[in-house]
mmCIF file of C-alpha atoms and ligand atoms in Angstrom:
data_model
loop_
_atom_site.group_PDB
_atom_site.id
_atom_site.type_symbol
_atom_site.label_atom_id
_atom_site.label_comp_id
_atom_site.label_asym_id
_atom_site.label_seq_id
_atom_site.Cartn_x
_atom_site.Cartn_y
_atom_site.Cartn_z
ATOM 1 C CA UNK A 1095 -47.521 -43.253 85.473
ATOM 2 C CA UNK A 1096 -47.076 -40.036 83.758
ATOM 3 C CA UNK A 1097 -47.529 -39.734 79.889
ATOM 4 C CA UNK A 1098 -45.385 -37.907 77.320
ATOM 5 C CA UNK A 1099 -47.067 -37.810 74.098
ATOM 6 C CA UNK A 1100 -44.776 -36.652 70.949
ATOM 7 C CA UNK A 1101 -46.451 -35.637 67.148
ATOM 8 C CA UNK A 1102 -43.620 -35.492 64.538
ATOM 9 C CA UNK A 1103 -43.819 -34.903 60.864
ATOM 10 C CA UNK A 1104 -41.003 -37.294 59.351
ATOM 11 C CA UNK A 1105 -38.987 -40.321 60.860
ATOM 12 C CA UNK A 1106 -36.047 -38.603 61.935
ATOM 13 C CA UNK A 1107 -37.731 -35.364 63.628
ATOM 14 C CA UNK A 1108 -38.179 -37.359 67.379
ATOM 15 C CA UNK A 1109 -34.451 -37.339 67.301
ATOM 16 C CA UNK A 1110 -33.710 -34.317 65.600
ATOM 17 C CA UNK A 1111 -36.498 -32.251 67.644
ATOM 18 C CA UNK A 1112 -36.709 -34.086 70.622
ATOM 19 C CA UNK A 1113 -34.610 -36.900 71.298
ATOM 20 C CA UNK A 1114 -32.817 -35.305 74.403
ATOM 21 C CA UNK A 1115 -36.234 -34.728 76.039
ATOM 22 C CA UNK A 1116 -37.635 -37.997 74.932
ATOM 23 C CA UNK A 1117 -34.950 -40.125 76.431
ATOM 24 C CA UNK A 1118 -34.642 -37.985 79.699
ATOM 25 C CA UNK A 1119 -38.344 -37.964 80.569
ATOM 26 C CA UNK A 1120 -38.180 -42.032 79.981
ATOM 27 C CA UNK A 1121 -35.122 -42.128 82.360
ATOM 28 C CA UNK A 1122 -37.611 -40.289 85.019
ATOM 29 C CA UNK A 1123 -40.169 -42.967 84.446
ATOM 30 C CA UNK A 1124 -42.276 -40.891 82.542
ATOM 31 C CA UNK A 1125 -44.295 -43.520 79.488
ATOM 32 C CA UNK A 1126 -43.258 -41.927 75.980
ATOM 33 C CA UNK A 1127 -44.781 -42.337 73.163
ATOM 34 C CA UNK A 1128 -44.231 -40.818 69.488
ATOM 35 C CA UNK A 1129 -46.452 -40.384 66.740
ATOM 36 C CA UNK A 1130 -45.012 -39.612 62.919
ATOM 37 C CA UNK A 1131 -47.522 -38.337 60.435
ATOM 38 C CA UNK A 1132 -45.880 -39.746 57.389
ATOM 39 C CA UNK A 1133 -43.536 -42.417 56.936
ATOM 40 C CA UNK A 1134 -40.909 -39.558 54.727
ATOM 41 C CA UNK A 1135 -41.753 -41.023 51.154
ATOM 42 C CA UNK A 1136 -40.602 -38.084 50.009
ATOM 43 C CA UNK A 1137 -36.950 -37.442 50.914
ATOM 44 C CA UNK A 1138 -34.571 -36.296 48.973
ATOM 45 C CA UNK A 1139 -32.247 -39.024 50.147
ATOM 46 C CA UNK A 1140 -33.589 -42.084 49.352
ATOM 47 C CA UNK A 1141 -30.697 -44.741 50.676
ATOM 48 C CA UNK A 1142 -31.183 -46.645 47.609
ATOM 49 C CA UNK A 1143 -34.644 -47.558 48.051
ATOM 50 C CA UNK A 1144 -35.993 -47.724 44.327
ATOM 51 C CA UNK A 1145 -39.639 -46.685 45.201
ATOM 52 C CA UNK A 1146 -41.433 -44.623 47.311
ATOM 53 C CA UNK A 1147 -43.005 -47.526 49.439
ATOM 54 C CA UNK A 1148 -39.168 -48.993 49.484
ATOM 55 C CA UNK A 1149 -38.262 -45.771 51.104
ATOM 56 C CA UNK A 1150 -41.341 -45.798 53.398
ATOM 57 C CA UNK A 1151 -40.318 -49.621 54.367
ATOM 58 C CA UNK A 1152 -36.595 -48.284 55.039
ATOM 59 C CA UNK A 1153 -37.738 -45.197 57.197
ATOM 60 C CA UNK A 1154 -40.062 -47.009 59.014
ATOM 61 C CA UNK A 1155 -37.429 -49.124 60.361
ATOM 62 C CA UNK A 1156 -35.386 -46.713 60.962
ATOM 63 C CA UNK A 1157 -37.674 -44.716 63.208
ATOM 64 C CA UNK A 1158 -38.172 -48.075 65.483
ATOM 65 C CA UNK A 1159 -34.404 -48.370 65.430
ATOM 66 C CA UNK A 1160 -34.334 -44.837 66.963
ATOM 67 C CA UNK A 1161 -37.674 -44.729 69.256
ATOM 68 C CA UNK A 1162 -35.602 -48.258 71.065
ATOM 69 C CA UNK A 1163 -32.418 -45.837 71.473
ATOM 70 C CA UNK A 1164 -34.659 -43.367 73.003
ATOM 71 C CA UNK A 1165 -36.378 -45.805 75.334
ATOM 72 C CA UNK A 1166 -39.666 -44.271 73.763
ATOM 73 C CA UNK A 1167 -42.635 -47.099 74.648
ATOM 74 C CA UNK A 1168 -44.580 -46.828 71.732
ATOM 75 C CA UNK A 1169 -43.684 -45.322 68.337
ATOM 76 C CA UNK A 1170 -45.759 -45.217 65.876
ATOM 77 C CA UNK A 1171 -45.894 -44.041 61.843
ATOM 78 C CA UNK A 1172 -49.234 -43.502 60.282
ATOM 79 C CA UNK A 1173 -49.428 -42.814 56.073
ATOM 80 C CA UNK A 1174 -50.062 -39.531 55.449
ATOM 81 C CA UNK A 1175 -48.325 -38.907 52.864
ATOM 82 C CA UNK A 1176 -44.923 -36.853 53.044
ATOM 83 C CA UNK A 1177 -44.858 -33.126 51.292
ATOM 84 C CA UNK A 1178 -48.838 -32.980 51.149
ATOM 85 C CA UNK A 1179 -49.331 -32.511 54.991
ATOM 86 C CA UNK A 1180 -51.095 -29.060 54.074
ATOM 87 C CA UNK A 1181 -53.227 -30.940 50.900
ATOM 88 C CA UNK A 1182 -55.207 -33.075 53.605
ATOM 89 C CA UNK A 1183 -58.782 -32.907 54.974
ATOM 90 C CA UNK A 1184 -58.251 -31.232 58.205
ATOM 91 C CA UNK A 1185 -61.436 -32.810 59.396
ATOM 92 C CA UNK A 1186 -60.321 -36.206 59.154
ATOM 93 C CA UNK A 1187 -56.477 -35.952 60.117
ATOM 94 C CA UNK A 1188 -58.007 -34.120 63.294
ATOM 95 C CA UNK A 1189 -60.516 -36.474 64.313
ATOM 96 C CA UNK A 1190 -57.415 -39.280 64.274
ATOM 97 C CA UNK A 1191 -54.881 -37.404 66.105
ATOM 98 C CA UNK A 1192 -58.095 -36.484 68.656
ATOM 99 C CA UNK A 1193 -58.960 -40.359 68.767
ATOM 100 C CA UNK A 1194 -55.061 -41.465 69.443
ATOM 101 C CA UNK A 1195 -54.840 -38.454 71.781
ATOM 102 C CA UNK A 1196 -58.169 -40.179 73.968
ATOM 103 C CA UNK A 1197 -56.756 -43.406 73.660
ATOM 104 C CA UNK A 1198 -53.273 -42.524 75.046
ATOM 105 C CA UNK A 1199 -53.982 -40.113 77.496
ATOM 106 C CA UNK A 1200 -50.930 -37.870 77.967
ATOM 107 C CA UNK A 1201 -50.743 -35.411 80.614
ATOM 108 C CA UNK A 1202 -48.491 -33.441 78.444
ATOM 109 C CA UNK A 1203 -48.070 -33.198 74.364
ATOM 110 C CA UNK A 1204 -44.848 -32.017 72.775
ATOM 111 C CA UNK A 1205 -44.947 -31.192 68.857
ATOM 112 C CA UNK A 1206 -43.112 -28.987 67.161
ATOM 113 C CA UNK A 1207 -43.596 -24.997 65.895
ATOM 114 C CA UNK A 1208 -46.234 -24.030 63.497
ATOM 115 C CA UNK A 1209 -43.765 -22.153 61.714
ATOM 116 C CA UNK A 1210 -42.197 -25.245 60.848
ATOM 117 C CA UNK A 1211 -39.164 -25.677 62.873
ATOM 118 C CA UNK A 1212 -35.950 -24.251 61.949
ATOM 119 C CA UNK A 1213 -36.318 -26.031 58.685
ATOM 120 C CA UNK A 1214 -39.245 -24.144 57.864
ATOM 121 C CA UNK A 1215 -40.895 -27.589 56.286
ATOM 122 C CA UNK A 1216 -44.437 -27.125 55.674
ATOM 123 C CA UNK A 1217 -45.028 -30.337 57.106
ATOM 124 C CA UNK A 1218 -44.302 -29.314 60.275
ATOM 125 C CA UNK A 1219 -46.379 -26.534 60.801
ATOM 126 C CA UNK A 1220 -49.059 -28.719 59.936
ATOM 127 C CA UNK A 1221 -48.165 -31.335 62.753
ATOM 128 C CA UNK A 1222 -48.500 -27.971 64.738
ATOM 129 C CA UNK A 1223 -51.575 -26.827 63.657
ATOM 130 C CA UNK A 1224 -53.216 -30.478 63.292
ATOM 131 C CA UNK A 1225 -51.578 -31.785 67.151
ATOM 132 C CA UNK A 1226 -53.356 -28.515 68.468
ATOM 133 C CA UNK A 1227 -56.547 -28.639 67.736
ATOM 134 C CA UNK A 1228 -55.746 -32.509 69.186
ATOM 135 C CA UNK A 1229 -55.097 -31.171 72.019
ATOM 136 C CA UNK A 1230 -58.163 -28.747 72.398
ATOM 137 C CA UNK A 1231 -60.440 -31.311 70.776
ATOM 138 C CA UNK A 1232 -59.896 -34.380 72.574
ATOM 139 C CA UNK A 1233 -61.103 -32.586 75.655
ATOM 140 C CA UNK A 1234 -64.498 -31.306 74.382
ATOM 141 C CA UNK A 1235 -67.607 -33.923 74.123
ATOM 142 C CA UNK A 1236 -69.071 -32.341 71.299
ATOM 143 C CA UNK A 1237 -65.969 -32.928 68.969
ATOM 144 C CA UNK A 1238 -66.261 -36.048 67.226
ATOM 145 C CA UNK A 1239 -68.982 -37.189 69.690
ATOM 146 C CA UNK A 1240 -69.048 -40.720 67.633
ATOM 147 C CA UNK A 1241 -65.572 -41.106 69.290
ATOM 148 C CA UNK A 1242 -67.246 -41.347 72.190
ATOM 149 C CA UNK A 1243 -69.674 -44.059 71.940
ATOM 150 C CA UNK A 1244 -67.494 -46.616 71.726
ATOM 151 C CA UNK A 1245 -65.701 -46.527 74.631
ATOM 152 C CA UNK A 1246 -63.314 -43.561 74.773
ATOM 153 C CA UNK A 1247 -63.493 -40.996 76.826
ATOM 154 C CA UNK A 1248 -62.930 -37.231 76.402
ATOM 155 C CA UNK A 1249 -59.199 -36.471 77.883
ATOM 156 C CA UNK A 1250 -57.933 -33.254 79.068
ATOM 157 C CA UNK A 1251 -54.021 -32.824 78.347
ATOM 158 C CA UNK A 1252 -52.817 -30.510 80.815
ATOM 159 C CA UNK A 1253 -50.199 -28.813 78.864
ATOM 160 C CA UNK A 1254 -49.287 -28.376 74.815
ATOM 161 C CA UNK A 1255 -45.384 -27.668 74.121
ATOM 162 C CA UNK A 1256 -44.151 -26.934 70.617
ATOM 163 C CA UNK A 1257 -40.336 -27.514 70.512
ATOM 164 C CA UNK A 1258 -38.204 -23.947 69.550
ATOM 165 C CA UNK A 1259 -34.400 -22.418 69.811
ATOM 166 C CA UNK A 1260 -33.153 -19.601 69.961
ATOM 167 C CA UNK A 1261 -31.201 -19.395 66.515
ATOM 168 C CA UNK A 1262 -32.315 -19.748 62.927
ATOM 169 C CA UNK A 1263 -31.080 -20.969 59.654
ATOM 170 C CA UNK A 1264 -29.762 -18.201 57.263
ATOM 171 C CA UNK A 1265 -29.576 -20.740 54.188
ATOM 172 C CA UNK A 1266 -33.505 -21.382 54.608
ATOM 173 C CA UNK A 1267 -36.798 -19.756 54.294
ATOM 174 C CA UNK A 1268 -37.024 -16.922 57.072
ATOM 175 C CA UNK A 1269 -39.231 -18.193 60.373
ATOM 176 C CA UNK A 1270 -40.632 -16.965 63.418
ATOM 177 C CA UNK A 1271 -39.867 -19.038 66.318
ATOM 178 C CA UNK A 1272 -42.422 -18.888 69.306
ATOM 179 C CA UNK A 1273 -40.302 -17.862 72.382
ATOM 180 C CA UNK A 1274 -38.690 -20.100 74.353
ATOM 181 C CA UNK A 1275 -40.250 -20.724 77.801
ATOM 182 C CA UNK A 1276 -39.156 -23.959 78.666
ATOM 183 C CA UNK A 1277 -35.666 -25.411 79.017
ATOM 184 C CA UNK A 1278 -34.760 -28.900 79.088
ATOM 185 C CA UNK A 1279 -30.796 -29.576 80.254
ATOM 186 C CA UNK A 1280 -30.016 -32.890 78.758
ATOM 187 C CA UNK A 1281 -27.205 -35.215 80.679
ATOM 188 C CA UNK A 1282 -23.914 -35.557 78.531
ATOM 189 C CA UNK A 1283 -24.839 -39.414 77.960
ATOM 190 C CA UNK A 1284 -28.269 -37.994 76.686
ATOM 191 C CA UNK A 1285 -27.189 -35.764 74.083
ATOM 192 C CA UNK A 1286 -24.731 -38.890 72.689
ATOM 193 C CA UNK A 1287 -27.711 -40.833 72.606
ATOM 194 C CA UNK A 1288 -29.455 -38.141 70.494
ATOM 195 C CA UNK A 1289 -27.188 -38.371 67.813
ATOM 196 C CA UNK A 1290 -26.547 -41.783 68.004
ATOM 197 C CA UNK A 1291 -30.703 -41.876 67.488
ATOM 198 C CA UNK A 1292 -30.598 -39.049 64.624
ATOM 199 C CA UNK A 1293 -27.595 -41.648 63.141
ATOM 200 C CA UNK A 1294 -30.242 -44.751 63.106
ATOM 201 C CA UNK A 1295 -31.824 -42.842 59.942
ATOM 202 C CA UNK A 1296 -29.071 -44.087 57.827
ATOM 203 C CA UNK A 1297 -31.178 -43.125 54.806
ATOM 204 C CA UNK A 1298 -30.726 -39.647 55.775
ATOM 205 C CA UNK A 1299 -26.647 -40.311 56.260
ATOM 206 C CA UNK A 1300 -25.670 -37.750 53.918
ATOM 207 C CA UNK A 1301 -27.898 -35.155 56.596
ATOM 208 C CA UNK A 1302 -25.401 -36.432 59.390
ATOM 209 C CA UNK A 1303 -22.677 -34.032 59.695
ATOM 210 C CA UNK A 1304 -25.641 -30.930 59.134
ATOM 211 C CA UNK A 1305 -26.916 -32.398 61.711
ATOM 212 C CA UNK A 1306 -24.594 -33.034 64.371
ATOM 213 C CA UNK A 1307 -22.971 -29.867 63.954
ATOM 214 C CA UNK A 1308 -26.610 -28.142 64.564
ATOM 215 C CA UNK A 1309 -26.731 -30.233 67.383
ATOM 216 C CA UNK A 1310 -23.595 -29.268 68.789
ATOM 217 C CA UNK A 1311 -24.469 -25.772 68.301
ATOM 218 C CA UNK A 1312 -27.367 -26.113 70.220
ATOM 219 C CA UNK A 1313 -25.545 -27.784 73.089
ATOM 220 C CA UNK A 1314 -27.280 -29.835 75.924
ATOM 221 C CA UNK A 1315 -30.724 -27.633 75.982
ATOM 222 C CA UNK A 1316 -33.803 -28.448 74.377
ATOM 223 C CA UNK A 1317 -36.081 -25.630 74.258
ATOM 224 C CA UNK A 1318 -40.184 -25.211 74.397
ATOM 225 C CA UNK A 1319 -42.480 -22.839 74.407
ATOM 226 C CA UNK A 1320 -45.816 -23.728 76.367
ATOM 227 C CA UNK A 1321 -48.505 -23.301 74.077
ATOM 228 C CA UNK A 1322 -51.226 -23.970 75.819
ATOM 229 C CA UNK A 1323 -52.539 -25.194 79.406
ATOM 230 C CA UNK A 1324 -55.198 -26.487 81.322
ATOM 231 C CA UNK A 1325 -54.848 -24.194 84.429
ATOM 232 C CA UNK A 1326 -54.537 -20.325 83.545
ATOM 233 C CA UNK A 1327 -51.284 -19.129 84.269
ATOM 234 C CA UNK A 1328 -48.955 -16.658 83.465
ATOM 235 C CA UNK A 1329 -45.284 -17.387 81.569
ATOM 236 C CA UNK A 1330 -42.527 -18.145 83.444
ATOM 237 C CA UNK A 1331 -38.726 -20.106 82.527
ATOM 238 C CA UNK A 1332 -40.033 -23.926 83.279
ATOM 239 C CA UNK A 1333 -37.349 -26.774 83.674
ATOM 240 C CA UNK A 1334 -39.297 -29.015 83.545
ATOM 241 C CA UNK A 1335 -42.226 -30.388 81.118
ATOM 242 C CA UNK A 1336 -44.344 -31.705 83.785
ATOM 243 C CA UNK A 1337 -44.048 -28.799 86.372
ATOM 244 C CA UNK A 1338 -47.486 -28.284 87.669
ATOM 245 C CA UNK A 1339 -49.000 -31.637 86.062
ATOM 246 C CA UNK A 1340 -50.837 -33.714 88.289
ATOM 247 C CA UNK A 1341 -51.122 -37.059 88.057
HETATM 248 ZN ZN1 LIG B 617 -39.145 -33.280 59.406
#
């Protein structure tokens, strides 16, 4: 069965970034799975919660509630702690992301920009940076060799996408988007179920109309750029993630 593996930043980015293309590729019979680097202790909206391991609590439900809309198999929030993505030792977030990456064995990874996403959110150009060198790493046997000693194997993803768009926000820091080379066309029922997913974050409510209208905006296409590859190739418009992957 082919494998879909999605790093996020925040509960609420696998719908925001990537719901369309998560729930499609599950409707092919493609095994998704999602993992979020912090559990968003430090939001601005807070849905009451009265601490920041309330809020953690709260968002981590909320993420479930959204990965079962999505029909993603396996979601999963580690506790890296929101806002200080670029404060941690890049050794050991690394040598995690490499183990989960050997463990699950995607044939492709999705993740989004290292510019951050529209949002520009430092957070998420560390999810960039630390899911690459995932990607690269998991393959090689003389990256966290102890890894392999106990069972795991090295595991070459064929192909690295970070999610992009083709607009920007004027009301936020300026970014550079990596071009778009890959174009997911979501069903109507699919894009519905994207916001409905994005809505399951009902800590985030007062983000909701921001959000949907963005989402409108951006209509039924998800957009990648392929980052990387196992097979040299040169760029052309894919429509589809797992063009070329074999199995
Ligand atoms: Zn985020």
């Amino acid at each position: 069965m082919p494998r879909l593996l999605c790093f996020t930043a925040h509960p609420d980015d696998e719908a925001g970034g990537f719901g369309g293309t998560l729930l499609q590729y599950a409707e092919r019979g493609v095994e998704t799975h999602v993992i979020c680097l912090t559990p968003g202790q430090a939001a601005t909206h807070r849905g009451g919660a009265r601490s920041d391991d309330e809020l953690s609590a709260l968002r981590r439900g909320e993420f479930l509630d959204s990965c079962k809309l999505l029909k993603v198999r396996s979601g999963t929030v580690l506790d890296y702690p929101d806002g200080k993505l670029d404060r941690q030792n890049f050794e050991s977030v690394v040598a995690d992301l490499t183990r989960r990456v050997r463990q699950l064995r995607p044939h492709v990874i999705m993740t989004m920009g290292t510019e951050g996403a529209i949002t520009a959110h430092p957070d998420h150009s560390m999810v960039a940076i630390f899911a690459t060198m995932a990607f690269h790493w998991a393959g090689r046997t003389n990256r966290f060799p102890d890894q392999l000693e106990n069972g795991l194997a090295v595991h070459h993803t064929q192909k690295l996408y970070y999610g992009t768009t083709l607009f920007t926000m004027p009301d936020r820091q300026p970014v550079a988007l990596a071009p778009s080379t890959a174009i997911v066309e979501l069903d109507p029922h699919q894009l519905e179920v994207k916001i409905s997913a994005f809505k399951c974050h009902t800590t985030q409510a007062p983000l909701f109309p921001y959000f949907e209208e963005m989402v409108r905006k951006r209509g039924r296409l998800e957009l990648f750029h392929l980052a990387a590859a196992s097979t040299p190739r040169k760029v052309e418009t894919e429509r589809d993630l797992f063009a070329g992957v074999v199995e």
